[in-house]
mmCIF file of C-alpha atoms in Angstrom:
data_model
loop_
_atom_site.group_PDB
_atom_site.id
_atom_site.type_symbol
_atom_site.label_atom_id
_atom_site.label_comp_id
_atom_site.label_asym_id
_atom_site.label_seq_id
_atom_site.Cartn_x
_atom_site.Cartn_y
_atom_site.Cartn_z
ATOM 1 C CA MET I 10 -21.996 36.055 11.066
ATOM 2 C CA ASN I 11 -23.632 38.511 8.467
ATOM 3 C CA ASP I 12 -25.948 37.379 5.611
ATOM 4 C CA GLU I 13 -23.097 37.450 2.872
ATOM 5 C CA GLU I 14 -20.979 35.031 4.679
ATOM 6 C CA MET I 15 -23.904 32.804 5.401
ATOM 7 C CA LEU I 16 -24.818 32.898 1.781
ATOM 8 C CA THR I 17 -21.239 32.197 0.714
ATOM 9 C CA ARG I 18 -21.255 29.218 3.153
ATOM 10 C CA GLY I 19 -24.525 27.898 1.861
ATOM 11 C CA LEU I 20 -23.343 28.079 -1.760
ATOM 12 C CA LYS I 21 -20.186 26.417 -1.023
ATOM 13 C CA ALA I 22 -21.910 23.582 0.822
ATOM 14 C CA LEU I 23 -24.314 23.132 -2.085
ATOM 15 C CA ALA I 24 -21.234 22.846 -4.448
ATOM 16 C CA ALA I 25 -19.533 20.397 -2.153
ATOM 17 C CA GLU I 26 -22.632 18.384 -1.854
ATOM 18 C CA MET I 27 -23.004 18.184 -5.584
ATOM 19 C CA GLU I 28 -19.346 17.567 -6.348
ATOM 20 C CA SER I 29 -19.805 13.918 -6.666
ATOM 21 C CA LEU I 30 -22.476 13.990 -9.112
ATOM 22 C CA SER I 31 -21.901 13.088 -12.745
ATOM 23 C CA ALA I 32 -23.650 11.702 -15.820
ATOM 24 C CA PRO I 33 -24.719 8.114 -15.749
ATOM 25 C CA ASP I 34 -22.455 5.564 -17.539
ATOM 26 C CA THR I 35 -25.304 4.911 -20.252
ATOM 27 C CA VAL I 36 -24.583 8.375 -21.624
ATOM 28 C CA GLU I 37 -20.954 7.339 -22.404
ATOM 29 C CA LEU I 38 -22.135 4.117 -23.952
ATOM 30 C CA LYS I 39 -24.499 5.884 -26.170
ATOM 31 C CA LEU I 40 -22.021 8.392 -27.137
ATOM 32 C CA ARG I 41 -19.223 5.790 -28.148
ATOM 33 C CA GLU I 42 -21.964 3.995 -30.147
ATOM 34 C CA ALA I 43 -22.844 7.064 -31.922
ATOM 35 C CA PHE I 44 -19.191 7.937 -32.554
ATOM 36 C CA ARG I 45 -18.572 4.495 -34.030
ATOM 37 C CA LYS I 46 -21.545 4.894 -36.405
ATOM 38 C CA GLN I 47 -20.331 8.385 -37.392
ATOM 39 C CA ASN I 48 -16.956 7.160 -38.108
ATOM 40 C CA VAL I 49 -17.858 4.050 -39.976
ATOM 41 C CA VAL I 50 -19.749 6.374 -42.705
ATOM 42 C CA ILE I 51 -16.567 8.553 -43.165
ATOM 43 C CA PRO I 52 -13.318 6.855 -42.089
ATOM 44 C CA ILE I 53 -10.155 8.869 -42.745
ATOM 45 C CA THR I 54 -8.562 6.164 -44.928
ATOM 46 C CA ALA I 55 -11.615 5.910 -47.001
ATOM 47 C CA LYS I 56 -11.575 9.616 -47.469
ATOM 48 C CA ARG I 57 -7.982 9.545 -48.793
ATOM 49 C CA SER I 58 -8.683 6.657 -51.187
ATOM 50 C CA THR I 59 -11.753 8.378 -52.414
ATOM 51 C CA SER I 60 -9.848 11.600 -53.149
ATOM 52 C CA ARG I 61 -7.156 9.534 -54.954
ATOM 53 C CA TYR I 62 -9.789 7.766 -57.024
ATOM 54 C CA TRP I 63 -11.233 11.175 -58.179
ATOM 55 C CA ILE I 64 -7.926 12.290 -59.147
ATOM 56 C CA ALA I 65 -7.195 9.284 -61.090
ATOM 57 C CA ALA I 66 -10.709 9.548 -62.733
ATOM 58 C CA ALA I 67 -10.058 13.173 -63.620
ATOM 59 C CA VAL I 68 -6.683 12.367 -65.220
ATOM 60 C CA ALA I 69 -8.121 9.388 -67.194
ATOM 61 C CA ALA I 70 -10.951 11.585 -68.416
ATOM 62 C CA MET I 71 -8.456 14.319 -69.517
ATOM 63 C CA LEU I 72 -6.458 11.647 -71.429
ATOM 64 C CA LEU I 73 -9.490 10.194 -73.023
ATOM 65 C CA ILE I 74 -10.676 13.841 -74.303
ATOM 66 C CA ALA I 75 -7.164 14.339 -75.720
ATOM 67 C CA ILE I 76 -7.041 11.020 -77.550
ATOM 68 C CA SER I 77 -10.586 11.614 -78.857
ATOM 69 C CA VAL I 78 -9.699 15.225 -80.093
ATOM 70 C CA VAL I 79 -6.526 13.817 -81.896
ATOM 71 C CA ALA I 80 -8.361 10.801 -83.414
ATOM 72 C CA TYR I 81 -11.097 13.169 -84.762
ATOM 73 C CA ARG I 82 -8.570 15.545 -86.305
ATOM 74 C CA VAL I 83 -6.644 12.534 -87.971
ATOM 75 C CA ASN I 84 -9.857 11.078 -89.229
ATOM 76 C CA TYR I 85 -10.941 14.593 -90.606
ATOM 77 C CA ARG I 86 -7.739 14.873 -92.439
ATOM 78 C CA VAL I 87 -7.974 11.426 -93.969
ATOM 79 C CA ASN I 88 -11.487 12.460 -95.260
ATOM 80 C CA ASP I 89 -10.134 15.493 -96.797
ATOM 81 C CA ASP I 90 -7.406 13.605 -98.526
ATOM 82 C CA ARG I 91 -9.948 11.137 -99.943
ATOM 83 C CA LYS I 92 -12.086 14.164 -101.335
ATOM 84 C CA LEU I 93 -9.204 15.576 -102.945
ATOM 85 C CA ALA I 94 -8.115 12.283 -104.475
ATOM 86 C CA LYS I 95 -11.515 11.892 -105.818
ATOM 87 C CA GLN I 96 -11.592 15.245 -107.342
ATOM 88 C CA GLY I 97 -8.416 14.466 -109.148
ATOM 89 C CA GLN I 98 -9.896 11.151 -110.617
ATOM 90 C CA PRO I 99 -10.302 10.999 -114.544
ATOM 91 C CA GLN I 100 -13.623 11.749 -116.084
ATOM 92 C CA SER I 101 -14.248 8.165 -117.254
ATOM 93 C CA SER I 102 -14.328 6.750 -113.811
ATOM 94 C CA PRO I 103 -17.784 6.495 -112.238
ATOM 95 C CA LYS I 104 -18.551 9.611 -110.227
ATOM 96 C CA VAL I 105 -20.240 9.898 -106.913
ATOM 97 C CA ASN I 106 -23.908 10.942 -107.519
ATOM 98 C CA GLU I 107 -24.871 13.364 -104.747
ATOM 99 C CA GLU I 108 -28.177 14.581 -106.287
ATOM 100 C CA PRO I 109 -30.047 11.603 -107.636
ATOM 101 C CA VAL I 110 -33.149 13.533 -108.197
ATOM 102 C CA LYS I 111 -31.724 16.054 -110.479
ATOM 103 C CA GLN I 112 -30.231 13.166 -112.497
ATOM 104 C CA GLU I 113 -33.673 11.731 -112.758
ATOM 105 C CA GLN I 114 -34.963 15.008 -114.134
ATOM 106 C CA GLN I 115 -32.363 14.793 -116.894
ATOM 107 C CA VAL I 116 -33.084 11.226 -117.733
ATOM 108 C CA ALA I 117 -36.765 11.841 -117.848
ATOM 109 C CA GLY I 118 -36.488 14.499 -120.415
ATOM 110 C CA ILE I 119 -37.872 17.437 -118.469
ATOM 111 C CA PRO I 120 -37.515 20.518 -120.511
ATOM 112 C CA GLN I 121 -34.175 22.338 -119.587
ATOM 113 C CA GLN I 122 -34.004 26.218 -118.840
ATOM 114 C CA ASP I 123 -33.973 28.435 -121.818
ATOM 115 C CA ASN I 124 -30.747 30.075 -120.766
ATOM 116 C CA PRO I 125 -27.992 27.484 -120.912
ATOM 117 C CA GLN I 126 -25.366 29.831 -119.390
ATOM 118 C CA GLN I 127 -27.349 30.490 -116.447
ATOM 119 C CA HIS I 128 -27.937 26.701 -115.971
ATOM 120 C CA ALA I 129 -24.280 26.136 -116.374
ATOM 121 C CA ALA I 130 -23.362 28.765 -113.801
ATOM 122 C CA LYS I 131 -25.928 27.523 -111.393
ATOM 123 C CA PRO I 132 -27.737 24.358 -111.832
ATOM 124 C CA LYS I 133 -31.462 24.763 -110.917
ATOM 125 C CA ARG I 134 -32.761 22.525 -108.288
ATOM 126 C CA VAL I 135 -36.105 20.919 -108.629
ATOM 127 C CA ARG I 136 -37.500 19.971 -105.265
ATOM 128 C CA HIS I 137 -39.692 16.867 -105.134
ATOM 129 C CA SER I 138 -41.235 16.898 -101.740
ATOM 130 C CA ASN I 139 -42.222 13.294 -101.919
ATOM 131 C CA VAL I 140 -38.988 12.061 -102.911
ATOM 132 C CA ARG I 141 -37.067 11.031 -99.846
ATOM 133 C CA ARG I 142 -33.649 9.687 -99.609
ATOM 134 C CA PRO I 143 -32.640 7.025 -97.252
ATOM 135 C CA GLU I 144 -31.638 8.473 -93.855
ATOM 136 C CA ASN I 145 -28.052 7.411 -94.221
ATOM 137 C CA MET I 146 -27.806 8.424 -97.782
ATOM 138 C CA GLN I 147 -25.837 11.368 -97.370
ATOM 139 C CA LEU I 148 -23.175 9.563 -95.310
ATOM 140 C CA ALA I 149 -23.318 6.547 -97.641
ATOM 141 C CA ASN I 150 -22.752 8.822 -100.654
ATOM 142 C CA HIS I 151 -19.476 9.820 -99.225
ATOM 143 C CA ALA I 152 -18.261 6.163 -99.502
ATOM 144 C CA GLU I 153 -20.251 4.824 -102.169
ATOM 145 C CA ILE I 154 -19.714 5.125 -106.048
ATOM 146 C CA ALA I 155 -22.764 5.230 -108.160
ATOM 147 C CA THR I 156 -23.597 5.149 -111.776
ATOM 148 C CA ASP I 157 -25.947 7.606 -113.277
ATOM 149 C CA PHE I 158 -29.652 6.808 -113.155
ATOM 150 C CA ILE I 159 -30.592 4.743 -116.059
ATOM 151 C CA PRO I 160 -34.173 5.269 -117.283
ATOM 152 C CA LEU I 161 -36.406 2.259 -117.622
ATOM 153 C CA SER I 162 -38.644 1.931 -120.577
ATOM 154 C CA TYR I 163 -41.906 2.935 -119.277
ATOM 155 C CA MET I 164 -40.783 6.218 -117.540
ATOM 156 C CA THR I 165 -42.566 9.397 -118.309
ATOM 157 C CA ALA I 166 -41.905 12.934 -117.219
ATOM 158 C CA VAL I 167 -45.462 13.469 -115.805
ATOM 159 C CA ASN I 168 -44.894 10.805 -113.272
ATOM 160 C CA LEU I 169 -41.613 12.008 -112.109
ATOM 161 C CA GLN I 170 -42.923 15.590 -111.435
ATOM 162 C CA ASP I 171 -45.376 14.408 -108.985
ATOM 163 C CA GLY I 172 -42.523 12.945 -106.870
ATOM 164 C CA GLY I 173 -41.080 9.518 -106.059
ATOM 165 C CA GLN I 174 -39.089 7.579 -103.753
ATOM 166 C CA ILE I 175 -35.605 6.068 -103.854
ATOM 167 C CA VAL I 176 -35.396 2.389 -102.749
ATOM 168 C CA ARG I 177 -32.187 0.535 -102.025
ATOM 169 C CA VAL I 178 -32.338 -2.966 -103.393
ATOM 170 C CA GLU I 179 -29.986 -5.865 -104.190
ATOM 171 C CA LEU I 180 -30.008 -7.454 -107.680
ATOM 172 C CA PRO I 181 -27.998 -10.351 -109.110
ATOM 173 C CA ARG I 182 -24.822 -9.058 -110.834
ATOM 174 C CA SER I 183 -26.330 -10.208 -114.067
ATOM 175 C CA ALA I 184 -28.540 -7.339 -114.088
ATOM 176 C CA LEU I 185 -25.666 -5.187 -115.067
ATOM 177 C CA ALA I 186 -25.648 -6.812 -118.378
ATOM 178 C CA ASN I 187 -29.158 -5.914 -119.063
ATOM 179 C CA PHE I 188 -28.412 -2.267 -118.773
ATOM 180 C CA GLY I 189 -25.258 -2.575 -121.031
ATOM 181 C CA LEU I 190 -22.865 -2.451 -118.182
ATOM 182 C CA PRO I 191 -19.750 -4.591 -117.887
ATOM 183 C CA VAL I 192 -19.872 -7.627 -115.626
ATOM 184 C CA ASN I 193 -16.950 -9.045 -113.796
ATOM 185 C CA MET I 194 -17.337 -12.835 -114.411
ATOM 186 C CA ASP I 195 -15.281 -13.659 -111.247
ATOM 187 C CA ARG I 196 -17.838 -12.145 -109.039
ATOM 188 C CA TYR I 197 -20.884 -13.253 -111.224
ATOM 189 C CA ASN I 198 -22.628 -15.076 -108.349
ATOM 190 C CA GLU I 199 -22.363 -11.969 -106.037
ATOM 191 C CA LYS I 200 -25.190 -9.366 -105.774
ATOM 192 C CA VAL I 201 -24.825 -5.765 -106.500
ATOM 193 C CA LYS I 202 -26.739 -2.941 -104.803
ATOM 194 C CA ALA I 203 -28.851 -0.615 -106.656
ATOM 195 C CA ASP I 204 -31.096 2.415 -106.082
ATOM 196 C CA VAL I 205 -34.524 2.157 -107.752
ATOM 197 C CA LEU I 206 -36.402 5.514 -108.241
ATOM 198 C CA VAL I 207 -40.061 4.497 -107.592
ATOM 199 C CA GLY I 208 -42.718 7.020 -108.641
ATOM 200 C CA VAL I 209 -46.108 7.947 -106.946
ATOM 201 C CA ASP I 210 -47.703 5.502 -109.271
ATOM 202 C CA GLY I 211 -45.838 2.699 -107.674
ATOM 203 C CA LEU I 212 -43.802 1.968 -110.749
ATOM 204 C CA ALA I 213 -39.910 1.876 -111.085
ATOM 205 C CA HIS I 214 -38.722 4.692 -113.362
ATOM 206 C CA ALA I 215 -34.982 4.603 -113.212
ATOM 207 C CA ILE I 216 -32.202 2.635 -111.592
ATOM 208 C CA ARG I 217 -28.561 3.340 -110.591
ATOM 209 C CA PHE I 218 -25.975 0.652 -109.532
ATOM 210 C CA ILE I 219 -23.974 1.294 -106.352
ATOM 211 C CA GLN I 220 -20.284 0.010 -105.809
ATOM 212 C CA MET Z 9 -0.510 4.453 -17.909
ATOM 213 C CA ASN Z 10 -2.166 5.702 -21.012
ATOM 214 C CA PRO Z 11 -0.023 8.311 -22.766
ATOM 215 C CA LYS Z 12 -3.086 10.134 -24.020
ATOM 216 C CA ASN Z 13 -3.978 11.198 -20.357
ATOM 217 C CA ASP Z 14 -1.139 13.852 -20.637
ATOM 218 C CA LEU Z 15 -2.712 15.489 -23.823
ATOM 219 C CA ASN Z 16 -4.659 18.682 -23.230
ATOM 220 C CA ASP Z 17 -8.292 19.080 -24.088
ATOM 221 C CA SER Z 18 -7.627 20.636 -27.536
ATOM 222 C CA ASP Z 19 -5.266 17.852 -28.644
ATOM 223 C CA LEU Z 20 -7.858 15.210 -27.464
ATOM 224 C CA LEU Z 21 -10.557 17.066 -29.440
ATOM 225 C CA ARG Z 22 -8.395 16.996 -32.490
ATOM 226 C CA SER Z 23 -7.672 13.251 -32.082
ATOM 227 C CA MET Z 24 -11.405 12.767 -31.566
ATOM 228 C CA LEU Z 25 -12.382 14.662 -34.788
ATOM 229 C CA ALA Z 26 -9.655 12.423 -36.567
ATOM 230 C CA GLY Z 27 -11.562 9.283 -35.630
ATOM 231 C CA ASP Z 28 -10.022 8.398 -32.222
ATOM 232 C CA GLU Z 29 -12.688 6.878 -29.941
ATOM 233 C CA GLU Z 30 -10.318 6.667 -27.022
ATOM 234 C CA ALA Z 31 -9.745 10.367 -27.279
ATOM 235 C CA LEU Z 32 -13.515 10.897 -27.140
ATOM 236 C CA ALA Z 33 -13.716 8.771 -23.992
ATOM 237 C CA LEU Z 34 -10.855 10.594 -22.337
ATOM 238 C CA LEU Z 35 -12.297 13.875 -23.018
ATOM 239 C CA TYR Z 36 -15.704 12.914 -21.917
ATOM 240 C CA ARG Z 37 -14.585 11.434 -18.668
ATOM 241 C CA ARG Z 38 -12.583 14.656 -18.005
ATOM 242 C CA ARG Z 39 -15.421 17.010 -18.652
ATOM 243 C CA GLN Z 40 -18.742 15.352 -18.384
ATOM 244 C CA ALA Z 41 -19.226 15.995 -14.680
ATOM 245 C CA GLY Z 42 -18.798 19.790 -14.935
ATOM 246 C CA VAL Z 43 -21.239 19.839 -17.849
ATOM 247 C CA TYR Z 44 -23.762 17.462 -16.099
ATOM 248 C CA ARG Z 45 -23.601 19.509 -12.825
ATOM 249 C CA PHE Z 46 -24.024 22.777 -14.697
ATOM 250 C CA ALA Z 47 -27.087 21.472 -16.539
ATOM 251 C CA LEU Z 48 -28.535 20.049 -13.263
ATOM 252 C CA GLN Z 49 -27.842 23.187 -11.253
ATOM 253 C CA MET Z 50 -29.527 25.383 -14.098
ATOM 254 C CA SER Z 51 -32.502 23.160 -14.582
ATOM 255 C CA GLY Z 52 -32.966 21.172 -11.396
ATOM 256 C CA SER Z 53 -33.873 18.231 -13.514
ATOM 257 C CA LYS Z 54 -31.830 15.089 -13.812
ATOM 258 C CA THR Z 55 -33.413 14.064 -17.079
ATOM 259 C CA ILE Z 56 -32.587 17.391 -18.681
ATOM 260 C CA ALA Z 57 -29.060 17.331 -17.237
ATOM 261 C CA GLU Z 58 -28.522 13.806 -18.876
ATOM 262 C CA ASP Z 59 -29.881 14.777 -22.122
ATOM 263 C CA VAL Z 60 -27.921 18.020 -22.230
ATOM 264 C CA THR Z 61 -24.639 16.241 -21.395
ATOM 265 C CA GLN Z 62 -25.333 13.731 -24.265
ATOM 266 C CA GLU Z 63 -26.206 16.500 -26.718
ATOM 267 C CA VAL Z 64 -23.189 18.520 -25.758
ATOM 268 C CA PHE Z 65 -20.739 15.723 -26.758
ATOM 269 C CA LEU Z 66 -22.762 14.731 -29.729
ATOM 270 C CA PHE Z 67 -22.383 18.417 -30.872
ATOM 271 C CA LEU Z 68 -18.666 18.120 -30.199
ATOM 272 C CA MET Z 69 -18.504 15.014 -32.188
ATOM 273 C CA ARG Z 70 -20.318 16.531 -35.203
ATOM 274 C CA ASP Z 71 -19.250 20.072 -35.174
ATOM 275 C CA GLY Z 72 -16.267 20.171 -32.980
ATOM 276 C CA HIS Z 73 -14.189 21.619 -35.817
ATOM 277 C CA VAL Z 74 -15.911 24.942 -34.949
ATOM 278 C CA PHE Z 75 -13.999 25.189 -31.832
ATOM 279 C CA ASP Z 76 -11.484 27.930 -31.952
ATOM 280 C CA PRO Z 77 -8.632 27.750 -29.385
ATOM 281 C CA ALA Z 78 -8.006 31.398 -29.671
ATOM 282 C CA ARG Z 79 -11.437 32.184 -28.362
ATOM 283 C CA GLY Z 80 -11.240 30.195 -25.316
ATOM 284 C CA SER Z 81 -10.751 26.658 -23.681
ATOM 285 C CA VAL Z 82 -12.555 23.520 -24.628
ATOM 286 C CA SER Z 83 -14.035 23.489 -21.229
ATOM 287 C CA ALA Z 84 -15.573 27.025 -21.758
ATOM 288 C CA PHE Z 85 -16.730 25.912 -25.117
ATOM 289 C CA LEU Z 86 -18.547 22.962 -23.611
ATOM 290 C CA PHE Z 87 -20.222 25.117 -21.005
ATOM 291 C CA GLY Z 88 -21.212 27.426 -23.786
ATOM 292 C CA VAL Z 89 -23.003 24.720 -25.740
ATOM 293 C CA ALA Z 90 -24.480 23.335 -22.599
ATOM 294 C CA ARG Z 91 -25.891 26.854 -21.598
ATOM 295 C CA ASN Z 92 -27.431 27.180 -24.972
ATOM 296 C CA LEU Z 93 -29.124 23.694 -24.785
ATOM 297 C CA VAL Z 94 -30.300 24.165 -21.218
ATOM 298 C CA LEU Z 95 -31.806 27.688 -21.968
ATOM 299 C CA ARG Z 96 -33.589 26.077 -24.959
ATOM 300 C CA ARG Z 97 -35.021 23.183 -22.848
ATOM 301 C CA LEU Z 98 -36.130 25.620 -20.085
ATOM 302 C CA ARG Z 99 -38.082 27.691 -22.709
ATOM 303 C CA VAL Z 100 -39.753 24.478 -23.901
ATOM 304 C CA GLU Z 101 -40.450 23.436 -20.432
ATOM 305 C CA GLN Z 102 -42.052 26.704 -19.655
ATOM 306 C CA LEU Z 103 -44.420 26.194 -22.497
ATOM 307 C CA LEU Z 104 -45.418 22.667 -21.196
ATOM 308 C CA ALA Z 105 -47.890 22.681 -18.327
ATOM 309 C CA PRO Z 106 -46.822 20.004 -15.733
ATOM 310 C CA LEU Z 107 -49.468 17.313 -15.186
ATOM 311 C CA GLY Z 108 -48.297 16.486 -11.720
ATOM 312 C CA ASP Z 109 -45.405 16.290 -9.409
ATOM 313 C CA ASP Z 110 -42.865 13.696 -10.754
ATOM 314 C CA PRO Z 111 -41.326 12.165 -7.706
ATOM 315 C CA GLU Z 112 -38.056 11.520 -9.459
ATOM 316 C CA GLU Z 113 -37.627 14.987 -10.967
ATOM 317 C CA ASP Z 114 -37.695 17.249 -8.052
ATOM 318 C CA VAL Z 115 -36.443 15.131 -5.298
ATOM 319 C CA PRO Z 116 -34.134 16.993 -2.834
ATOM 320 C CA MET Z 117 -30.820 15.760 -3.686
ATOM 321 C CA LEU Z 118 -29.444 16.139 -0.223
ATOM 322 C CA HIS Z 119 -29.824 13.856 2.590
ATOM 323 C CA ALA Z 120 -28.694 13.780 6.262
ATOM 324 C CA THR Z 121 -25.878 11.280 5.998
ATOM 325 C CA THR Z 122 -23.383 11.881 8.722
ATOM 326 C CA ASP Z 123 -23.731 10.178 12.039
ATOM 327 C CA VAL Z 124 -22.008 12.800 14.134
ATOM 328 C CA CYS Z 125 -24.952 14.954 14.984
ATOM 329 C CA PRO Z 126 -28.141 14.131 13.199
ATOM 330 C CA LEU Z 127 -29.864 17.397 14.097
ATOM 331 C CA GLU Z 128 -26.919 19.522 12.714
ATOM 332 C CA ASP Z 129 -26.695 17.431 9.662
ATOM 333 C CA LEU Z 130 -30.413 17.898 9.068
ATOM 334 C CA THR Z 131 -30.094 21.564 9.571
ATOM 335 C CA ARG Z 132 -27.230 21.688 7.136
ATOM 336 C CA ALA Z 133 -29.188 19.692 4.648
ATOM 337 C CA GLU Z 134 -32.228 21.867 4.868
ATOM 338 C CA THR Z 135 -29.838 24.997 4.436
ATOM 339 C CA ILE Z 136 -28.473 23.364 1.308
ATOM 340 C CA GLU Z 137 -31.788 22.510 -0.082
ATOM 341 C CA SER Z 138 -33.196 26.199 0.610
ATOM 342 C CA VAL Z 139 -30.077 27.571 -1.206
ATOM 343 C CA ARG Z 140 -30.611 25.080 -4.097
ATOM 344 C CA LYS Z 141 -34.239 26.154 -4.432
ATOM 345 C CA ALA Z 142 -33.263 29.918 -4.090
ATOM 346 C CA VAL Z 143 -30.769 29.507 -7.006
ATOM 347 C CA LEU Z 144 -33.338 27.645 -9.127
ATOM 348 C CA SER Z 145 -35.708 30.450 -8.624
ATOM 349 C CA LEU Z 146 -33.462 33.079 -9.974
ATOM 350 C CA PRO Z 147 -33.885 34.484 -13.428
ATOM 351 C CA PRO Z 148 -31.703 32.552 -15.919
ATOM 352 C CA LYS Z 149 -29.275 35.394 -16.548
ATOM 353 C CA TYR Z 150 -28.474 35.568 -12.888
ATOM 354 C CA ARG Z 151 -28.676 31.806 -12.341
ATOM 355 C CA GLU Z 152 -26.120 30.935 -14.961
ATOM 356 C CA VAL Z 153 -23.623 33.497 -13.240
ATOM 357 C CA VAL Z 154 -24.137 31.944 -9.845
ATOM 358 C CA VAL Z 155 -23.866 28.363 -11.010
ATOM 359 C CA LEU Z 156 -20.598 29.124 -13.018
ATOM 360 C CA CYS Z 157 -18.811 31.383 -10.592
ATOM 361 C CA GLU Z 158 -20.149 30.132 -7.055
ATOM 362 C CA LEU Z 159 -20.940 26.517 -7.782
ATOM 363 C CA GLN Z 160 -18.608 25.430 -10.621
ATOM 364 C CA ASP Z 161 -15.791 27.703 -9.578
ATOM 365 C CA VAL Z 162 -15.249 29.073 -13.024
ATOM 366 C CA SER Z 163 -13.128 32.214 -13.081
ATOM 367 C CA TYR Z 164 -14.701 35.429 -14.164
ATOM 368 C CA VAL Z 165 -12.910 35.618 -17.437
ATOM 369 C CA GLU Z 166 -13.906 32.242 -18.428
ATOM 370 C CA THR Z 167 -17.541 32.863 -17.492
ATOM 371 C CA ALA Z 168 -17.397 36.009 -19.593
ATOM 372 C CA GLU Z 169 -16.148 33.840 -22.485
ATOM 373 C CA ILE Z 170 -19.049 31.304 -21.967
ATOM 374 C CA LEU Z 171 -21.734 33.892 -21.578
ATOM 375 C CA GLY Z 172 -20.186 36.150 -24.343
ATOM 376 C CA CYS Z 173 -20.289 39.350 -22.303
ATOM 377 C CA ALA Z 174 -17.683 41.636 -20.663
ATOM 378 C CA ILE Z 175 -16.061 40.750 -17.236
ATOM 379 C CA GLY Z 176 -17.805 43.697 -15.638
ATOM 380 C CA THR Z 177 -21.239 42.439 -16.613
ATOM 381 C CA VAL Z 178 -20.347 39.053 -15.122
ATOM 382 C CA ARG Z 179 -19.434 40.935 -11.875
ATOM 383 C CA SER Z 180 -22.443 43.042 -11.814
ATOM 384 C CA ARG Z 181 -24.809 40.229 -12.498
ATOM 385 C CA LEU Z 182 -23.178 38.215 -9.735
ATOM 386 C CA HIS Z 183 -23.649 40.960 -7.360
ATOM 387 C CA ARG Z 184 -27.278 41.315 -8.393
ATOM 388 C CA ALA Z 185 -27.806 37.527 -8.061
ATOM 389 C CA ARG Z 186 -26.318 37.297 -4.608
ATOM 390 C CA ALA Z 187 -28.676 40.287 -3.518
ATOM 391 C CA LEU Z 188 -31.618 38.328 -4.895
ATOM 392 C CA LEU Z 189 -30.563 35.169 -3.255
ATOM 393 C CA LEU Z 190 -30.309 36.943 0.144
ATOM 394 C CA GLU Z 191 -33.861 38.406 -0.449
ATOM 395 C CA LYS Z 192 -35.115 34.791 -1.196
ATOM 396 C CA LEU Z 193 -33.389 33.187 1.840
ATOM 397 C CA ARG Z 194 -34.110 35.835 4.299
ATOM 398 C CA PRO Z 195 -37.959 35.397 4.784
ATOM 399 C CA ALA Z 196 -37.284 31.774 5.708
ATOM 400 C CA ALA Z 197 -34.985 32.894 8.431
ATOM 401 C CA GLU Z 198 -37.206 35.565 9.544
ATOM 402 C CA THR Z 199 -40.174 33.080 9.629
ATOM 403 C CA GLU Z 200 -38.028 30.617 11.623
ATOM 404 C CA GLU Z 201 -37.158 33.470 14.095
ATOM 405 C CA THR Z 202 -40.808 34.397 14.375
ATOM 406 C CA GLY Z 203 -41.741 30.938 14.867
ATOM 407 C CA ALA Z 204 -39.276 30.560 17.672
ATOM 408 C CA ALA Z 205 -40.545 33.627 19.383
ATOM 409 C CA THR Z 206 -43.977 32.430 19.169
ATOM 410 C CA VAL Z 207 -43.069 29.204 20.786
ATOM 411 C CA ARG Z 208 -41.259 31.125 23.530
ATOM 412 C CA CYS Z 209 -44.374 33.243 24.122
ATOM 413 C CA PHE Z 210 -46.601 30.106 24.527
ATOM 414 C CA ALA Z 211 -44.005 28.618 26.760
#
């Protein structure tokens, strides 16, 4: 028997000897346990239901966005219609006062510009750094109707130039009569809103009533 | 009889990845012994063989979807994973200096068991043990070819798939490995012959 045959026989004997060897049963138990843990985390049915949930959520989000856009456009059109309707109102009706400070100047008797044409073409704005409007005033002006500022007796032009502050107050409806405004007797007990222009000296210089 | 026993390895793997625990059990029982023996013959350590077997199937559970049937069988895939894990463990083991001989680690796995002829059986056991040690002493790239082709009876084609090389490379490596084994086994035989001659001389 040559060396090659002896080697082959030895290798075959070794293979036969180890034929019965296998991994211990504990390995299978550990694997099955690991497999259960792994599949508890991501079961197939859960995957499907999760994907369905996300599809439903995406559709709902799309619908919500579409409804919001439509609602916004409708609301925008209604506001435009209101603006147009207000522009078409007669001069006698109370007008929306969008620049209370400018009105104050006129009331206080501040000298007007020499060129009336220029003033008519482009009203000059006088900025009062200390005059602050309530934060929601701009929005409120869209819905509120206000009278012109009515000067109070002790108002002076000097005080107004230094600046001022508008304070929203509520007054008894009878106060309207003090300024020569008509009073609805049916709502006599109700209160009425008013903006009071308070100067830097702490005194009230003008008032306007809000409806 | 379980109808899943008729399924091939690829079908079982697909079922296992879909969450079928029974498919995992069937695939494990079908393939674990080969993986375990391969790891044991490559490393000579039962601990490493157990760890590698467990890690191979854990990998299959986690990343079994990377298996491509077009590139080979599930068995070849498992041997390939086991090979990588064993080689990694052997590299780590080389870096760690052993503190002492672990009696459970390098125990000869072969014992005289038959009652026909105790001396013949002992001789056979010694031969097998010497072959086992010779195989373990081969460089890894030759050892893996011997283990797969000679001990696991894997075909050259499948061995080439497992190792990721050409069939010609497998053949040449096997040829070289056998030559190395003969070199390692020959001194022992020569020593035995020399010892016998010395005994005769004294007699």
